[in-house]
């Protein structure tokens, strides 16, 4: 009676694109994008690939990175040109006790995916990304509703991004900011409430 969908690459196309780069005061937008692309170059995530593609499309020189680490639903970290560069969402900012750039609020209202770029412990910029909803997602949600099945979405993305996609598709339940390893636990919670749950995604 409940179908839960992953968001990125399931309900959405999984081919996000960088739509804006906002440097912090005193920083250069191209430099911020190049640092982010360097840090993300070791990642297979669709967001990482889109950041690298954006830097390549602009013809930027992406510096080499080492010591790459990735933390699901938090972000990535790598050593770039002798400094630690981190790229990630709200949880990364919380962990690093960093303040988001003011533009993030407007982008969040637009339902965009927002990643901040830190160099050392300083926020040097923010990236705005968009991932389009697959047309067949609407059809699937409508068909399930016609069958009397509730539709949920579970995602590592921030609440604002998840809420925008959910509103557009008419999704009943939104579970946002969830690490991949915690998704099974959320399914079990629904089952404990007496629900029969199907999970669609990776």
mmCIF file of C-alpha atoms in Angstrom:
data_model
loop_
_atom_site.group_PDB
_atom_site.id
_atom_site.type_symbol
_atom_site.label_atom_id
_atom_site.label_comp_id
_atom_site.label_asym_id
_atom_site.label_seq_id
_atom_site.Cartn_x
_atom_site.Cartn_y
_atom_site.Cartn_z
ATOM 1 C CA UNK A 1 0.000 0.000 0.000
ATOM 2 C CA UNK A 2 3.077 2.302 -0.100
ATOM 3 C CA UNK A 3 5.654 2.594 -2.878
ATOM 4 C CA UNK A 4 8.855 4.470 -1.983
ATOM 5 C CA UNK A 5 11.008 5.887 -4.781
ATOM 6 C CA UNK A 6 14.608 7.023 -4.746
ATOM 7 C CA UNK A 7 14.836 10.498 -6.290
ATOM 8 C CA UNK A 8 18.034 10.992 -8.267
ATOM 9 C CA UNK A 9 18.102 8.859 -11.399
ATOM 10 C CA UNK A 10 14.738 7.231 -10.589
ATOM 11 C CA UNK A 11 12.123 10.007 -10.419
ATOM 12 C CA UNK A 12 14.566 12.471 -11.994
ATOM 13 C CA UNK A 13 16.702 12.025 -15.088
ATOM 14 C CA UNK A 14 19.862 11.662 -12.984
ATOM 15 C CA UNK A 15 21.653 14.061 -15.321
ATOM 16 C CA UNK A 16 21.833 17.239 -13.246
ATOM 17 C CA UNK A 17 23.446 20.346 -14.692
ATOM 18 C CA UNK A 18 25.217 23.268 -13.026
ATOM 19 C CA UNK A 19 22.987 26.301 -13.612
ATOM 20 C CA UNK A 20 24.895 28.918 -11.557
ATOM 21 C CA UNK A 21 28.122 29.479 -9.632
ATOM 22 C CA UNK A 22 28.123 32.078 -6.841
ATOM 23 C CA UNK A 23 31.580 32.991 -5.509
ATOM 24 C CA UNK A 24 31.966 34.261 -1.963
ATOM 25 C CA UNK A 25 33.180 37.887 -1.720
ATOM 26 C CA UNK A 26 36.764 38.130 -2.952
ATOM 27 C CA UNK A 27 36.601 34.797 -4.805
ATOM 28 C CA UNK A 28 36.470 34.067 -8.540
ATOM 29 C CA UNK A 29 33.568 31.992 -9.927
ATOM 30 C CA UNK A 30 35.743 30.045 -12.394
ATOM 31 C CA UNK A 31 38.276 29.270 -9.666
ATOM 32 C CA UNK A 32 35.494 28.012 -7.360
ATOM 33 C CA UNK A 33 34.140 25.750 -10.121
ATOM 34 C CA UNK A 34 37.646 24.431 -10.914
ATOM 35 C CA UNK A 35 38.294 23.617 -7.228
ATOM 36 C CA UNK A 36 34.914 21.887 -6.964
ATOM 37 C CA UNK A 37 35.544 19.879 -10.148
ATOM 38 C CA UNK A 38 38.957 18.817 -8.858
ATOM 39 C CA UNK A 39 37.492 17.613 -5.548
ATOM 40 C CA UNK A 40 34.613 15.824 -7.322
ATOM 41 C CA UNK A 41 36.751 14.190 -10.039
ATOM 42 C CA UNK A 42 37.118 11.003 -7.965
ATOM 43 C CA UNK A 43 33.356 10.562 -7.477
ATOM 44 C CA UNK A 44 30.870 8.557 -9.559
ATOM 45 C CA UNK A 45 27.823 10.493 -8.259
ATOM 46 C CA UNK A 46 25.676 12.212 -10.925
ATOM 47 C CA UNK A 47 26.155 15.595 -9.187
ATOM 48 C CA UNK A 48 29.933 15.130 -9.233
ATOM 49 C CA UNK A 49 29.926 14.256 -12.917
ATOM 50 C CA UNK A 50 27.852 17.343 -13.722
ATOM 51 C CA UNK A 51 30.305 19.626 -11.859
ATOM 52 C CA UNK A 52 33.277 18.154 -13.721
ATOM 53 C CA UNK A 53 31.361 18.465 -17.026
ATOM 54 C CA UNK A 54 30.574 22.140 -16.281
ATOM 55 C CA UNK A 55 34.258 22.918 -15.686
ATOM 56 C CA UNK A 56 35.288 21.082 -18.879
ATOM 57 C CA UNK A 57 32.583 22.889 -20.893
ATOM 58 C CA UNK A 58 34.019 26.229 -19.724
ATOM 59 C CA UNK A 59 37.532 25.135 -20.694
ATOM 60 C CA UNK A 60 38.819 25.506 -17.132
ATOM 61 C CA UNK A 61 42.095 23.973 -16.031
ATOM 62 C CA UNK A 62 41.038 21.488 -13.330
ATOM 63 C CA UNK A 63 43.902 20.925 -10.885
ATOM 64 C CA UNK A 64 44.890 17.422 -9.804
ATOM 65 C CA UNK A 65 43.396 16.134 -6.557
ATOM 66 C CA UNK A 66 44.520 13.520 -4.035
ATOM 67 C CA UNK A 67 43.262 11.961 -0.773
ATOM 68 C CA UNK A 68 39.696 11.790 -2.101
ATOM 69 C CA UNK A 69 37.021 10.737 0.395
ATOM 70 C CA UNK A 70 33.246 10.649 0.022
ATOM 71 C CA UNK A 71 30.541 10.631 2.679
ATOM 72 C CA UNK A 72 27.019 9.858 1.379
ATOM 73 C CA UNK A 73 24.453 12.659 1.992
ATOM 74 C CA UNK A 74 27.312 14.879 3.250
ATOM 75 C CA UNK A 75 29.784 15.491 0.419
ATOM 76 C CA UNK A 76 33.308 14.911 -0.795
ATOM 77 C CA UNK A 77 36.739 16.033 0.341
ATOM 78 C CA UNK A 78 40.078 16.066 -1.488
ATOM 79 C CA UNK A 79 43.448 17.778 -1.346
ATOM 80 C CA UNK A 80 43.668 20.304 -4.190
ATOM 81 C CA UNK A 81 46.730 22.522 -4.689
ATOM 82 C CA UNK A 82 47.854 21.904 -1.118
ATOM 83 C CA UNK A 83 44.524 22.725 0.526
ATOM 84 C CA UNK A 84 41.531 20.620 1.599
ATOM 85 C CA UNK A 85 38.574 21.302 -0.693
ATOM 86 C CA UNK A 86 35.138 20.064 0.366
ATOM 87 C CA UNK A 87 31.947 20.092 -1.684
ATOM 88 C CA UNK A 88 28.587 19.194 -0.181
ATOM 89 C CA UNK A 89 25.100 20.052 1.014
ATOM 90 C CA UNK A 90 23.624 21.323 4.296
ATOM 91 C CA UNK A 91 25.032 18.485 6.398
ATOM 92 C CA UNK A 92 28.589 19.360 5.290
ATOM 93 C CA UNK A 93 28.087 22.978 6.418
ATOM 94 C CA UNK A 94 26.766 21.763 9.785
ATOM 95 C CA UNK A 95 29.726 19.409 10.271
ATOM 96 C CA UNK A 96 32.222 22.155 9.365
ATOM 97 C CA UNK A 97 30.366 24.838 11.402
ATOM 98 C CA UNK A 98 30.228 26.916 8.214
ATOM 99 C CA UNK A 99 27.669 29.526 7.142
ATOM 100 C CA UNK A 100 25.876 29.149 3.798
ATOM 101 C CA UNK A 101 26.044 31.989 1.288
ATOM 102 C CA UNK A 102 22.917 34.215 1.341
ATOM 103 C CA UNK A 103 22.008 33.289 -2.261
ATOM 104 C CA UNK A 104 21.345 29.736 -1.046
ATOM 105 C CA UNK A 105 18.040 30.835 0.447
ATOM 106 C CA UNK A 106 16.739 32.107 -2.899
ATOM 107 C CA UNK A 107 17.976 29.010 -4.717
ATOM 108 C CA UNK A 108 16.292 26.797 -2.104
ATOM 109 C CA UNK A 109 12.985 28.615 -2.684
ATOM 110 C CA UNK A 110 13.420 27.771 -6.384
ATOM 111 C CA UNK A 111 13.828 24.098 -5.460
ATOM 112 C CA UNK A 112 17.391 23.934 -6.754
ATOM 113 C CA UNK A 113 20.082 21.553 -5.518
ATOM 114 C CA UNK A 114 22.665 23.656 -3.655
ATOM 115 C CA UNK A 115 26.222 22.593 -2.924
ATOM 116 C CA UNK A 116 28.744 24.746 -1.099
ATOM 117 C CA UNK A 117 32.485 24.691 -1.774
ATOM 118 C CA UNK A 118 34.902 25.037 1.143
ATOM 119 C CA UNK A 119 38.650 25.545 0.897
ATOM 120 C CA UNK A 120 40.215 24.853 4.250
ATOM 121 C CA UNK A 121 37.571 26.050 6.694
ATOM 122 C CA UNK A 122 36.373 28.909 4.460
ATOM 123 C CA UNK A 123 33.252 28.872 2.267
ATOM 124 C CA UNK A 124 34.544 30.039 -1.133
ATOM 125 C CA UNK A 125 31.372 29.634 -3.168
ATOM 126 C CA UNK A 126 28.120 27.833 -3.923
ATOM 127 C CA UNK A 127 26.850 25.848 -6.898
ATOM 128 C CA UNK A 128 23.247 25.691 -8.106
ATOM 129 C CA UNK A 129 22.233 22.485 -9.869
ATOM 130 C CA UNK A 130 19.011 21.276 -11.417
ATOM 131 C CA UNK A 131 17.929 17.734 -12.291
ATOM 132 C CA UNK A 132 14.827 17.451 -14.428
ATOM 133 C CA UNK A 133 11.935 15.197 -13.506
ATOM 134 C CA UNK A 134 11.402 12.302 -15.907
ATOM 135 C CA UNK A 135 8.048 12.632 -17.731
ATOM 136 C CA UNK A 136 7.186 8.981 -16.982
ATOM 137 C CA UNK A 137 7.493 9.700 -13.227
ATOM 138 C CA UNK A 138 4.256 11.695 -13.326
ATOM 139 C CA UNK A 139 2.488 8.837 -15.125
ATOM 140 C CA UNK A 140 3.779 6.295 -12.582
ATOM 141 C CA UNK A 141 2.657 8.349 -9.565
ATOM 142 C CA UNK A 142 -0.789 8.968 -11.103
ATOM 143 C CA UNK A 143 -1.200 5.262 -11.958
ATOM 144 C CA UNK A 144 -0.290 4.208 -8.395
ATOM 145 C CA UNK A 145 -2.737 6.737 -6.940
ATOM 146 C CA UNK A 146 -5.478 5.332 -9.166
ATOM 147 C CA UNK A 147 -4.744 1.926 -7.610
ATOM 148 C CA UNK A 148 -5.137 3.427 -4.124
ATOM 149 C CA UNK A 149 -1.408 3.122 -3.390
ATOM 150 C CA UNK A 150 0.395 5.897 -1.492
ATOM 151 C CA UNK A 151 3.630 7.189 -3.030
ATOM 152 C CA UNK A 152 6.685 8.237 -1.062
ATOM 153 C CA UNK A 153 10.107 9.587 -1.989
ATOM 154 C CA UNK A 154 13.299 8.939 -0.056
ATOM 155 C CA UNK A 155 16.417 10.950 -0.830
ATOM 156 C CA UNK A 156 19.738 12.175 0.499
ATOM 157 C CA UNK A 157 18.914 15.607 -0.906
ATOM 158 C CA UNK A 158 17.930 18.584 1.226
ATOM 159 C CA UNK A 159 14.320 19.051 2.327
ATOM 160 C CA UNK A 160 13.688 22.029 -0.005
ATOM 161 C CA UNK A 161 14.804 20.126 -3.119
ATOM 162 C CA UNK A 162 12.795 17.053 -2.159
ATOM 163 C CA UNK A 163 9.688 19.138 -1.404
ATOM 164 C CA UNK A 164 9.804 20.804 -4.836
ATOM 165 C CA UNK A 165 9.974 17.474 -6.684
ATOM 166 C CA UNK A 166 7.264 15.982 -4.439
ATOM 167 C CA UNK A 167 4.922 18.927 -5.032
ATOM 168 C CA UNK A 168 5.398 18.670 -8.785
ATOM 169 C CA UNK A 169 4.633 14.941 -8.823
ATOM 170 C CA UNK A 170 1.889 14.867 -6.166
ATOM 171 C CA UNK A 171 3.894 12.601 -3.850
ATOM 172 C CA UNK A 172 2.320 11.799 -0.443
ATOM 173 C CA UNK A 173 5.360 11.211 1.793
ATOM 174 C CA UNK A 174 8.797 12.858 1.650
ATOM 175 C CA UNK A 175 11.785 11.511 3.580
ATOM 176 C CA UNK A 176 14.778 13.798 2.893
ATOM 177 C CA UNK A 177 18.397 14.014 4.038
ATOM 178 C CA UNK A 178 18.734 10.234 4.390
ATOM 179 C CA UNK A 179 22.048 8.444 3.953
ATOM 180 C CA UNK A 180 21.908 5.413 1.634
ATOM 181 C CA UNK A 181 22.622 3.002 4.501
ATOM 182 C CA UNK A 182 19.665 4.427 6.476
ATOM 183 C CA UNK A 183 17.049 3.892 3.742
ATOM 184 C CA UNK A 184 16.318 0.292 4.740
ATOM 185 C CA UNK A 185 15.634 1.489 8.302
ATOM 186 C CA UNK A 186 13.047 3.974 7.016
ATOM 187 C CA UNK A 187 11.316 1.173 5.087
ATOM 188 C CA UNK A 188 11.258 -0.928 8.283
ATOM 189 C CA UNK A 189 9.671 1.997 10.184
ATOM 190 C CA UNK A 190 6.769 2.084 7.719
ATOM 191 C CA UNK A 191 6.434 -1.696 7.978
ATOM 192 C CA UNK A 192 6.220 -1.439 11.778
ATOM 193 C CA UNK A 193 3.246 0.907 11.247
ATOM 194 C CA UNK A 194 1.534 -2.000 9.487
ATOM 195 C CA UNK A 195 2.264 -0.805 5.950
ATOM 196 C CA UNK A 196 3.237 -3.093 3.060
ATOM 197 C CA UNK A 197 6.122 -1.293 1.315
ATOM 198 C CA UNK A 198 7.754 -1.560 -2.093
ATOM 199 C CA UNK A 199 11.070 0.250 -2.665
ATOM 200 C CA UNK A 200 12.103 1.420 -6.135
ATOM 201 C CA UNK A 201 15.689 2.563 -6.691
ATOM 202 C CA UNK A 202 19.287 1.566 -6.162
#
